[in-house]
């Protein structure tokens, strides 16, 4: 594994073992002054989701994370996935590699997924000079995976500058492909009888403020956000059918022939159904870690969660959120749907450090963000 200033800083940060420990601001650390933040988002993502392209939208969002990790040669980067886009903070030594990966990814998304991916690289100094900040904390997801929480308004400001055309990264020319090795979406959508998938964004009532602490605790307690019970993911992992629904997208991401991926995914399906190991690959363990390595909760200037709740709990949640909103303690956006969808980054099936980005399949975080606005 290659090392860099990005990796060295990321690995130096203390790891919070519980999600609720990422709520107090005193547990955050300043991203270095000379660093940058890369941001992306899919233009008109809601329209694409409404047209049934939810898997493509999520793959476009995750693609920049996988492209950057492959470009810099390691997974130790500060990132967050937002459904139709993502953000990555990195050191100046990686500026050229990240910019090239972003440019190639934007071109690939347009050419292969027929979506437009905006991209920008914004200096941390610009963010701070504008009165915002870029603070990060590391949160344990599983024994093998960490997630990253951001506060200070820096990601939101970078996204706003990107949408205004500032610090924009132009798409690469035709036939310039990013390295998307490991990017896939083979699992079937996740659903549970009698429950709804809730995509939820909760932010401070005013920009730059904080959510009232007691309101946060009530909310987390209601959805059991600090336990695995809140996750929509079955403990044995999601469903897997053959051929996978996301196979055409994986063909585009991998550059492999459809025939070869048919064979690879057929073998994976057989191993999954039988539980037979193949060399160092243990399909039972892989399933267990797929369930563990899922980002159903995160922090980006507030809470973002994709959780599974009964109809009664959904009603309780809506009542609590509206009560706290009227009290001036928070603002929120919510999307209620029947299914969730995974997009995966799997550097190696032999290791436990594969991770899985979760979003609602009926609008997800993009719809929740629109509801927030």
XYZ file of C-alpha atoms in Angstrom:
373
model
C 0.000 0.000 0.000
C 1.320 3.422 -0.945
C 1.628 6.114 1.697
C 1.130 9.860 1.391
C 0.481 12.962 3.474
C -3.230 12.240 2.988
C -2.882 8.727 4.397
C -0.534 9.772 7.198
C -2.952 12.426 8.507
C -5.975 10.150 8.122
C -4.309 7.323 10.054
C -3.149 9.741 12.777
C -6.695 10.676 13.795
C -8.198 8.948 16.860
C -11.053 6.557 16.120
C -14.365 7.050 17.929
C -15.811 3.652 18.794
C -19.469 4.774 19.064
C -21.487 6.800 16.580
C -22.865 9.104 19.300
C -19.306 10.114 20.181
C -19.187 11.981 16.868
C -21.881 14.423 18.012
C -19.795 16.718 20.293
C -17.731 19.193 18.279
C -14.790 18.832 20.676
C -14.142 15.381 19.171
C -13.325 16.916 15.767
C -9.988 17.880 14.251
C -9.091 20.589 11.732
C -8.292 19.462 8.220
C -4.863 21.026 7.482
C -4.862 24.572 6.111
C -3.146 23.695 2.821
C -5.472 20.802 1.992
C -8.296 20.634 -0.550
C -11.783 19.171 -0.694
C -13.096 17.523 -3.855
C -16.871 17.529 -4.295
C -19.237 16.105 -6.901
C -22.945 15.891 -7.556
C -25.218 14.513 -10.275
C -27.104 17.247 -12.120
C -30.898 16.704 -12.039
C -30.501 13.578 -9.930
C -34.139 13.607 -8.813
C -35.345 13.385 -12.411
C -32.935 10.514 -13.071
C -34.125 8.670 -9.942
C -37.757 9.196 -10.950
C -36.894 7.646 -14.319
C -35.625 4.510 -12.565
C -31.904 5.331 -12.696
C -31.379 5.191 -8.936
C -28.567 2.607 -9.222
C -26.803 4.719 -11.856
C -27.128 7.871 -9.724
C -25.651 6.125 -6.683
C -22.869 4.598 -8.768
C -22.032 8.055 -10.114
C -21.888 9.318 -6.528
C -19.591 6.536 -5.305
C -17.440 6.495 -8.446
C -15.378 9.516 -7.420
C -14.450 7.864 -4.102
C -13.330 4.633 -5.770
C -11.520 6.513 -8.564
C -9.589 8.663 -6.076
C -8.664 5.707 -3.852
C -7.376 3.811 -6.867
C -5.539 6.895 -8.163
C -3.671 7.563 -4.903
C -3.113 3.873 -4.195
C -4.756 3.516 -0.778
C -8.065 3.706 1.110
C -6.890 6.107 3.814
C -8.695 9.211 2.585
C -11.324 11.353 4.288
C -14.581 10.856 2.387
C -18.351 11.054 2.716
C -21.065 9.776 0.358
C -24.187 11.850 -0.114
C -26.340 9.774 -2.477
C -25.961 11.708 -5.729
C -22.462 12.936 -4.943
C -19.571 12.710 -2.541
C -16.726 14.663 -0.950
C -13.077 13.800 -0.336
C -10.480 15.843 1.593
C -6.841 15.399 0.615
C -3.305 16.784 0.910
C -1.730 19.056 -1.755
C 0.684 16.287 -2.810
C -2.309 14.374 -4.196
C -3.813 17.346 -6.043
C -2.781 16.245 -9.542
C -3.847 12.613 -9.070
C -7.205 13.599 -7.551
C -7.944 16.206 -10.227
C -7.181 13.750 -13.014
C -9.340 11.081 -11.370
C -12.219 13.555 -11.016
C -11.914 14.683 -14.612
C -11.882 11.115 -15.903
C -14.816 10.174 -13.644
C -16.936 13.085 -14.866
C -16.302 12.006 -18.458
C -17.082 8.355 -17.676
C -20.354 9.249 -15.925
C -21.469 11.308 -18.907
C -20.393 8.815 -21.564
C -21.353 5.547 -19.861
C -24.135 6.405 -17.400
C -25.603 9.267 -19.481
C -25.636 11.551 -16.455
C -23.843 14.837 -15.864
C -21.467 14.850 -12.892
C -20.368 18.253 -11.627
C -16.945 18.257 -9.958
C -14.795 20.825 -8.176
C -11.632 20.999 -6.054
C -11.849 23.752 -3.425
C -8.927 24.851 -1.197
C -9.541 24.527 2.546
C -8.136 28.063 2.914
C -10.910 29.440 0.707
C -13.475 27.695 2.891
C -12.009 29.173 6.074
C -11.550 32.647 4.575
C -15.289 32.581 3.780
C -16.115 31.960 7.459
C -16.772 28.215 7.316
C -14.551 25.394 8.538
C -13.548 21.848 7.654
C -13.486 19.651 10.752
C -13.357 15.861 10.692
C -13.801 12.934 13.069
C -13.229 9.215 12.470
C -15.995 6.809 13.501
C -15.698 3.025 13.767
C -18.112 1.187 11.457
C -16.737 -2.330 11.945
C -13.443 -3.992 12.945
C -12.213 -3.358 9.379
C -13.886 -0.103 8.305
C -13.957 3.485 9.540
C -16.232 6.278 8.397
C -15.675 10.030 8.483
C -17.832 12.789 9.916
C -17.570 16.434 8.842
C -18.786 19.595 10.553
C -18.068 23.301 10.170
C -20.029 23.920 6.971
C -17.020 23.423 4.712
C -18.497 20.623 2.581
C -21.718 22.573 2.031
C -19.761 25.686 1.030
C -17.606 23.691 -1.389
C -20.757 22.238 -2.965
C -22.279 25.705 -3.287
C -19.138 27.068 -4.955
C -19.143 24.079 -7.325
C -22.748 24.753 -8.349
C -21.828 28.401 -8.963
C -19.091 27.249 -11.358
C -16.142 28.009 -9.087
C -13.066 25.709 -8.887
C -14.674 23.460 -11.460
C -12.935 20.359 -12.811
C -13.774 19.812 -16.477
C -14.487 16.372 -17.819
C -11.710 14.495 -19.574
C -11.811 13.758 -23.267
C -13.438 10.752 -24.831
C -11.896 7.364 -24.042
C -10.117 8.631 -20.910
C -11.317 6.238 -18.234
C -10.937 6.424 -14.461
C -9.686 3.366 -12.583
C -12.910 2.066 -11.034
C -11.588 -1.324 -10.052
C -13.701 -2.682 -7.187
C -16.807 -0.575 -7.906
C -19.887 -2.792 -8.139
C -23.567 -3.123 -7.264
C -24.459 -6.827 -7.391
C -26.771 -7.050 -4.378
C -30.523 -6.876 -4.813
C -32.444 -3.924 -3.301
C -33.057 -4.273 0.436
C -36.595 -4.418 1.775
C -38.300 -5.752 4.883
C -41.939 -6.737 5.150
C -43.954 -4.313 7.265
C -41.212 -1.685 7.359
C -40.293 1.459 5.459
C -36.861 2.673 4.449
C -36.398 6.219 5.713
C -33.748 8.527 4.285
C -33.345 11.369 6.755
C -31.304 14.576 6.837
C -31.344 16.635 10.050
C -29.467 19.955 10.149
C -29.163 22.966 12.467
C -32.035 25.483 12.244
C -29.618 28.144 10.954
C -26.528 27.720 8.797
C -23.427 27.546 10.959
C -25.414 26.666 14.081
C -25.822 23.389 15.922
C -28.710 21.014 16.422
C -30.021 21.206 19.978
C -28.330 18.317 21.818
C -31.420 17.048 23.615
C -33.320 16.913 20.318
C -30.529 14.822 18.788
C -30.599 12.363 21.685
C -34.380 11.953 21.395
C -34.067 11.306 17.682
C -31.220 8.802 17.979
C -33.025 6.985 20.768
C -36.220 6.704 18.728
C -34.512 5.163 15.688
C -31.947 3.236 17.814
C -29.170 4.808 15.754
C -26.379 3.578 17.999
C -27.312 -0.081 17.503
C -27.344 -2.410 14.524
C -31.157 -2.606 14.870
C -31.476 0.700 12.995
C -29.702 -0.611 9.900
C -31.915 -1.834 7.033
C -29.234 -4.403 6.256
C -30.129 -8.002 7.162
C -27.532 -9.473 9.522
C -26.658 -12.124 6.932
C -26.320 -9.497 4.245
C -28.637 -8.569 1.351
C -30.059 -10.755 -1.393
C -28.095 -11.934 -4.406
C -29.705 -13.195 -7.599
C -28.163 -14.192 -10.907
C -27.672 -12.425 -13.196
C -27.372 -9.394 -10.892
C -29.643 -6.452 -11.599
C -26.635 -4.111 -11.587
C -24.561 -6.181 -14.025
C -24.818 -3.704 -16.962
C -23.495 -0.934 -14.699
C -20.640 -3.108 -13.473
C -19.707 -3.890 -17.073
C -19.369 -0.144 -17.650
C -17.366 0.399 -14.454
C -14.982 -2.538 -14.863
C -14.387 -2.414 -18.593
C -14.744 -6.212 -18.672
C -16.825 -7.976 -21.282
C -20.387 -8.824 -20.346
C -19.634 -12.530 -20.958
C -16.698 -12.549 -18.538
C -18.700 -10.782 -15.831
C -21.544 -13.236 -16.383
C -19.125 -16.058 -15.600
C -17.595 -14.292 -12.586
C -20.975 -13.407 -11.095
C -22.311 -16.920 -11.750
C -19.405 -18.351 -9.755
C -20.055 -15.781 -7.000
C -23.740 -16.759 -6.959
C -22.903 -20.476 -6.654
C -20.463 -19.834 -3.794
C -22.994 -17.578 -2.068
C -25.765 -20.181 -2.296
C -23.635 -23.118 -1.197
C -21.370 -21.354 1.299
C -18.388 -23.157 -0.221
C -15.062 -21.327 0.274
C -12.744 -20.758 -2.667
C -9.115 -20.333 -1.656
C -9.047 -17.494 0.891
C -12.559 -16.364 -0.039
C -15.197 -17.290 2.537
C -18.684 -16.355 1.244
C -20.266 -16.616 4.704
C -17.724 -14.211 6.215
C -18.061 -11.913 3.191
C -21.824 -11.666 3.787
C -21.327 -10.946 7.473
C -18.906 -8.118 6.728
C -21.168 -6.721 4.023
C -23.789 -6.255 6.735
C -21.226 -4.735 9.124
C -19.461 -2.482 6.594
C -22.501 -0.398 5.604
C -22.744 3.385 6.076
C -26.403 3.668 7.132
C -25.609 6.617 9.436
C -23.219 9.526 9.040
C -22.620 13.153 9.977
C -22.204 16.042 7.568
C -23.128 19.252 9.387
C -25.988 17.293 10.890
C -27.310 13.750 10.779
C -27.825 11.679 7.649
C -29.367 8.254 8.119
C -31.007 5.527 6.094
C -32.936 3.406 8.561
C -35.640 0.743 8.569
C -38.729 1.556 10.647
C -42.250 0.240 11.177
C -45.170 2.460 10.138
C -45.800 3.269 13.796
C -42.180 4.336 14.299
C -42.296 6.443 11.137
C -45.305 8.312 12.539
C -43.501 8.822 15.853
C -40.422 10.055 14.006
C -42.375 12.579 11.943
C -44.147 13.914 15.047
C -40.853 14.287 16.924
C -39.107 15.986 14.021
C -41.952 18.460 13.468
C -42.143 19.258 17.185
C -38.408 19.949 17.356
C -38.524 21.980 14.132
C -41.301 24.188 15.482
C -39.295 24.657 18.680
C -36.409 25.987 16.572
C -34.079 23.112 17.452
C -33.496 21.701 13.961
C -34.681 21.480 10.369
C -35.144 18.241 8.492
C -35.815 16.555 5.173
C -37.229 13.059 4.872
C -37.927 10.511 2.149
C -40.038 7.431 2.756
C -39.673 4.449 0.418
C -40.007 0.675 0.270
C -36.434 -0.292 -0.635
C -32.801 0.644 -0.113
C -29.968 0.093 -2.566
C -26.259 -0.610 -2.118
C -23.299 0.530 -4.162
C -20.093 -1.255 -3.206
C -16.349 -0.710 -3.321
C -14.544 -4.045 -3.019
C -10.746 -3.724 -3.350
C -10.424 -7.488 -2.757
C -12.934 -10.225 -1.960
C -10.181 -11.889 0.106
C -10.076 -9.037 2.647
C -12.663 -7.623 5.095
C -12.128 -3.983 4.065
C -14.845 -3.851 1.414
C -17.441 -1.171 2.127
C -20.993 -0.531 1.053
C -22.773 2.771 0.491
C -26.475 2.720 1.345
C -29.225 4.959 0.010
C -32.980 4.798 -0.408
C -34.203 3.490 -3.757
C -37.147 5.886 -4.048
C -35.326 9.207 -3.922
C -33.061 8.675 -0.920
C -30.805 11.463 0.267
C -31.427 13.502 -2.905
C -35.166 13.593 -2.169
C -34.547 14.265 1.544
C -32.290 17.198 0.599
C -35.016 18.637 -1.626
C -37.512 18.237 1.228
C -35.057 20.061 3.507
C -34.826 22.991 1.115
